[in-house]
Coordinates of C-alpha atoms and ligand atoms in Angstrom, one line a residue:
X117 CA 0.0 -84.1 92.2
X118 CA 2.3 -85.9 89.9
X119 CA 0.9 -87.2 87.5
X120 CA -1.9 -84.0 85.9
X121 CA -4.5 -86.4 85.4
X122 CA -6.7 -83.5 84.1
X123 CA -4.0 -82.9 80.9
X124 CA -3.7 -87.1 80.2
X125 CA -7.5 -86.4 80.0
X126 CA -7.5 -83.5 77.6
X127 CA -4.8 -85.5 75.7
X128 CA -7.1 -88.4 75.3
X129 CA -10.0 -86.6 74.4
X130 CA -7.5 -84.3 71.8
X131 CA -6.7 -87.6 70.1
X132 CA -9.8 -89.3 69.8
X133 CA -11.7 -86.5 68.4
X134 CA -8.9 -85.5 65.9
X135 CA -9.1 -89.5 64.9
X136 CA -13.0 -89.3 64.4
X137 CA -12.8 -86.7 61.4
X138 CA -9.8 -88.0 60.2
X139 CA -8.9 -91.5 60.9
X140 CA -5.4 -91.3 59.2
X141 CA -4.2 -88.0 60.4
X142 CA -1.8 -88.9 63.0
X143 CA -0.4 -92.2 61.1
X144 CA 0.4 -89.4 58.2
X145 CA 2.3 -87.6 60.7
X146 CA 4.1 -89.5 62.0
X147 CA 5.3 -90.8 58.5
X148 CA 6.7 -87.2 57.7
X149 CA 6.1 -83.2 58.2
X150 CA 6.4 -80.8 55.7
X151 CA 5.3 -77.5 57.4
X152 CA 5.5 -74.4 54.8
X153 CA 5.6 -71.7 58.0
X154 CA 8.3 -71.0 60.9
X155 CA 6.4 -69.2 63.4
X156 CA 9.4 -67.2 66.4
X157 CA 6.8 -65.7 68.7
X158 CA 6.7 -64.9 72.6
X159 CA 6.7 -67.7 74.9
X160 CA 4.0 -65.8 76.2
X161 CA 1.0 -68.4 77.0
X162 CA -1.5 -66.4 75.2
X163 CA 0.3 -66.6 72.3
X164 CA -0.5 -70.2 70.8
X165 CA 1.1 -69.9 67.2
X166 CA -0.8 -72.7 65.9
X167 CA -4.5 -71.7 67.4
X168 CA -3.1 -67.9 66.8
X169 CA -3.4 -68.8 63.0
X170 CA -5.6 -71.8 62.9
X171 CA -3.4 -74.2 61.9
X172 CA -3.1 -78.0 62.4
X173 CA 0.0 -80.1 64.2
X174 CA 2.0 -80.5 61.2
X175 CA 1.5 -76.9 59.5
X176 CA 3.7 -74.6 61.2
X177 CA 7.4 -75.3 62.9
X178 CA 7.7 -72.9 65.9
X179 CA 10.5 -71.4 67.7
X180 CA 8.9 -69.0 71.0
X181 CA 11.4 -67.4 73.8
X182 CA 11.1 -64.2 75.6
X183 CA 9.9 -61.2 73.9
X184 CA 10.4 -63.3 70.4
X185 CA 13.9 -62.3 70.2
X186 CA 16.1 -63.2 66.8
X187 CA 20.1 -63.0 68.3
X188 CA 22.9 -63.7 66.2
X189 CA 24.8 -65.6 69.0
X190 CA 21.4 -67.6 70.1
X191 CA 22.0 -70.9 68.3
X192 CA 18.8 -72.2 69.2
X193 CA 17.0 -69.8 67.6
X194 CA 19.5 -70.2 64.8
X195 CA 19.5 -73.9 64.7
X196 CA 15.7 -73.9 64.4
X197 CA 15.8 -71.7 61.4
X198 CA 18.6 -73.7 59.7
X199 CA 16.5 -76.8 59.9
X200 CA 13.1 -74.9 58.6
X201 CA 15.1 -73.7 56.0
X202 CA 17.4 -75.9 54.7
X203 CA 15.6 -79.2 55.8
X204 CA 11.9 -78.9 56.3
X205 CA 12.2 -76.0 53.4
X206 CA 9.4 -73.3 54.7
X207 CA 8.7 -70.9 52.3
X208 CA 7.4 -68.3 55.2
X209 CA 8.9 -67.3 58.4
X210 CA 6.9 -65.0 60.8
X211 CA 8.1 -62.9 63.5
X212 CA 4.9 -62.4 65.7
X213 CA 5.4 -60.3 68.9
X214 CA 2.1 -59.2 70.6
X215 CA 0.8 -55.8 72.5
X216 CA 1.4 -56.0 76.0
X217 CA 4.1 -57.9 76.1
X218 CA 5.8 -58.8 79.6
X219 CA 9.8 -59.3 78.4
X220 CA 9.4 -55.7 76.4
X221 CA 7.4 -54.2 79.6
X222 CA 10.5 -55.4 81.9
X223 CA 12.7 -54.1 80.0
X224 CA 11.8 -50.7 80.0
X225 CA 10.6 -50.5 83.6
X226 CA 14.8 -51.6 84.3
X227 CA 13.4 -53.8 87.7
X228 CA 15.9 -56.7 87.8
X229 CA 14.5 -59.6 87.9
X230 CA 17.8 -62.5 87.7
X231 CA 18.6 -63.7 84.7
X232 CA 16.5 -62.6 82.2
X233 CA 17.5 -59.1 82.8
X234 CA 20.8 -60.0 80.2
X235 CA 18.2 -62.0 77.8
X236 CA 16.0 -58.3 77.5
X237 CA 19.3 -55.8 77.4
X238 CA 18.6 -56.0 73.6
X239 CA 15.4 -54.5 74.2
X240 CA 16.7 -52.2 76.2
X241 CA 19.1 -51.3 73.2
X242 CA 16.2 -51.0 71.1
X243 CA 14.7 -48.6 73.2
X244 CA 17.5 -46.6 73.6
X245 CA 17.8 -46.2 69.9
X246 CA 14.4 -45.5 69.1
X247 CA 14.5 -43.3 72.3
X248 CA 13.0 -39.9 70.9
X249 CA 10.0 -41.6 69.5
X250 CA 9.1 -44.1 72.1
X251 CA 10.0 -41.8 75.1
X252 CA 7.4 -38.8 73.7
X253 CA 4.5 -41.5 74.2
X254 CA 3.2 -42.7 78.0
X255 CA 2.0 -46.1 79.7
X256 CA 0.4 -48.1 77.3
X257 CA 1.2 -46.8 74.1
X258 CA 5.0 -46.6 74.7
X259 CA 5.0 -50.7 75.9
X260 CA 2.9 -51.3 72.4
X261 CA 5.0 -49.2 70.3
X262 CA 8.3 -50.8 71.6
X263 CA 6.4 -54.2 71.2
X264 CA 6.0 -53.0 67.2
X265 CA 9.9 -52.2 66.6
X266 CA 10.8 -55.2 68.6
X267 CA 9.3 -57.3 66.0
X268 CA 10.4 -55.1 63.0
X269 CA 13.9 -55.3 64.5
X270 CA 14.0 -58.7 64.9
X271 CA 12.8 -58.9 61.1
X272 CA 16.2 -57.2 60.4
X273 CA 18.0 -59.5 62.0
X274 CA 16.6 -62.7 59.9
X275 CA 17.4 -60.5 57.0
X276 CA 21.1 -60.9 57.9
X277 CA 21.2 -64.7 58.8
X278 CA 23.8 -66.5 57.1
X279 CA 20.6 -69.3 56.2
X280 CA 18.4 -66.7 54.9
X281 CA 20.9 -65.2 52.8
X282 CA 21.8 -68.4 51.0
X283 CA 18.6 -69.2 50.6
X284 CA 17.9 -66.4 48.6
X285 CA 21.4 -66.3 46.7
X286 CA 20.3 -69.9 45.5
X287 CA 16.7 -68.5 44.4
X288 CA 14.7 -70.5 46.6
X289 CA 11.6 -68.8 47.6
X290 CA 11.8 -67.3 51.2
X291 CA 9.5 -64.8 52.6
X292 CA 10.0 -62.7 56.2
X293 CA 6.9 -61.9 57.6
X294 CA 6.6 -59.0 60.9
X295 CA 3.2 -59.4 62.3
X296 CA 2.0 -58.5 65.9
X297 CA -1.0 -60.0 67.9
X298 CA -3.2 -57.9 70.0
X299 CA -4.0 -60.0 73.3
X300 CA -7.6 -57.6 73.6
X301 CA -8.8 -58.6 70.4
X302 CA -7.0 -61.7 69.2
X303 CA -6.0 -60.0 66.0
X304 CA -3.2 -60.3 63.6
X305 CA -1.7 -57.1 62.7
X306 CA 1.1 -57.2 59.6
X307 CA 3.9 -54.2 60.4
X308 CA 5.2 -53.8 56.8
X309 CA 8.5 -54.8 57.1
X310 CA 8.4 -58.3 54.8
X311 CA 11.0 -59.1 52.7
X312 CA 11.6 -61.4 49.8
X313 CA 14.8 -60.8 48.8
X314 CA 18.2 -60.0 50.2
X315 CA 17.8 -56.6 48.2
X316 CA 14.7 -56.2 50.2
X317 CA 16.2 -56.7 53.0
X318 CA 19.2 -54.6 52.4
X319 CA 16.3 -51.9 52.6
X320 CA 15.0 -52.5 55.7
X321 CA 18.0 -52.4 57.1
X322 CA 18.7 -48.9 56.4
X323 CA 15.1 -48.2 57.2
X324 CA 15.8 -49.5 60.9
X325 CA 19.2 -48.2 61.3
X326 CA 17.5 -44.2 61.6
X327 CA 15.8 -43.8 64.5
X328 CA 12.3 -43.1 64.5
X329 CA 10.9 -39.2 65.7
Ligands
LIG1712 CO1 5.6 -61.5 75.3

């Protein structure tokens, strides 16, 4: 099967009913997109960002990789938030990890699995420094907790971007956003770690560096 009939199909359909309620939408998009969110979520495939928040093509620029991971050496990760920032000029970026989360599960279960093993020893990191209060829950509970200061971390670490920090040295209005998604309800959850300001995120920083008990 090489040619997935069945998702030309779905594509066709996708268009023509788009086009029915709004005859000009995709000739407007294709002239220019001007998307006010930056969405770095999981790759995971129950994630969606744009159905997630109910959002049209056009309305949010997304970044997803494993366990929605912000690393100072990952240039594409960086090189999509220069370009929403400094180009396409969103006002919000959004960390969303989710419960349940398979990269955050494999890395604290340590089974090697190739090359993705190196991509999730920063979760392990995590872990290990957030070891007394993530190690005194079981199953469940520990994965989800982990999948919480994954995203908070991660937060942290946009704080610190050179791209976010001039933004907000030349007053242009940039918000961080740490939200998770529960896969069992399809809820939004905001973790309390936004910041709007370099001052802001100065805090969180210290607030991350302690380890939790
Ligand atoms: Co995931």
């Amino acid at each position: 099967m090489r040619m997935l009939p069945k998702l030309f199909e779905n594509n066709r359909n996708w268009s023509r009913k788009i086009t029915a309620s709004d005859p000009e939408f995709f000739a407007r998009l294709a002239r220019q997109q001007a998307p006010e969110y930056l969405w770095i979520g999981c790759s995971d495939s129950r994630v969606p960002a744009n159905q997630v928040v109910g959002l049209l093509p056009g309305e949010v620029f997304v970044h997803r990789n494993v366990a929605n991971q912000v690393l100072h050496t990952d240039f594409n990760c960086l090189t999509v938030l220069q370009y929403a920032v400094d180009v396409l000029r969103v006002k919000h970026v959004i960390v969303c990890g989710h419960y349940g989360c398979g990269g955050v599960r494999a890395a604290l279960e340590g089974r090697p699995l190739g090359l993705i093993d190196h991509w999730l020893r920063h979760v392990q990191d995590l872990w290990h420094h957030h070891a007394p209060e993530v190690n005194a829950l079981a199953g469940e509970a520990r994965i989800d907790r982990m999948c919480e200061l994954n995203v908070m971390e991660q937060v942290g670490h946009l704080g610190r971007a050179g791209v976010v920090q001039e933004a907000w040295r030349l007053g242009r209005p940039l918000h961080l956003h740490g939200w998770i998604y529960g896969l069992s309800d399809g809820l939004l959850r905001d973790l309390g770690v936004g910041c709007s300001s370099a001052a802001e995120a100065d805090a969180l920083q210290v607030r991350l560096s302690r380890p939790t008990h």
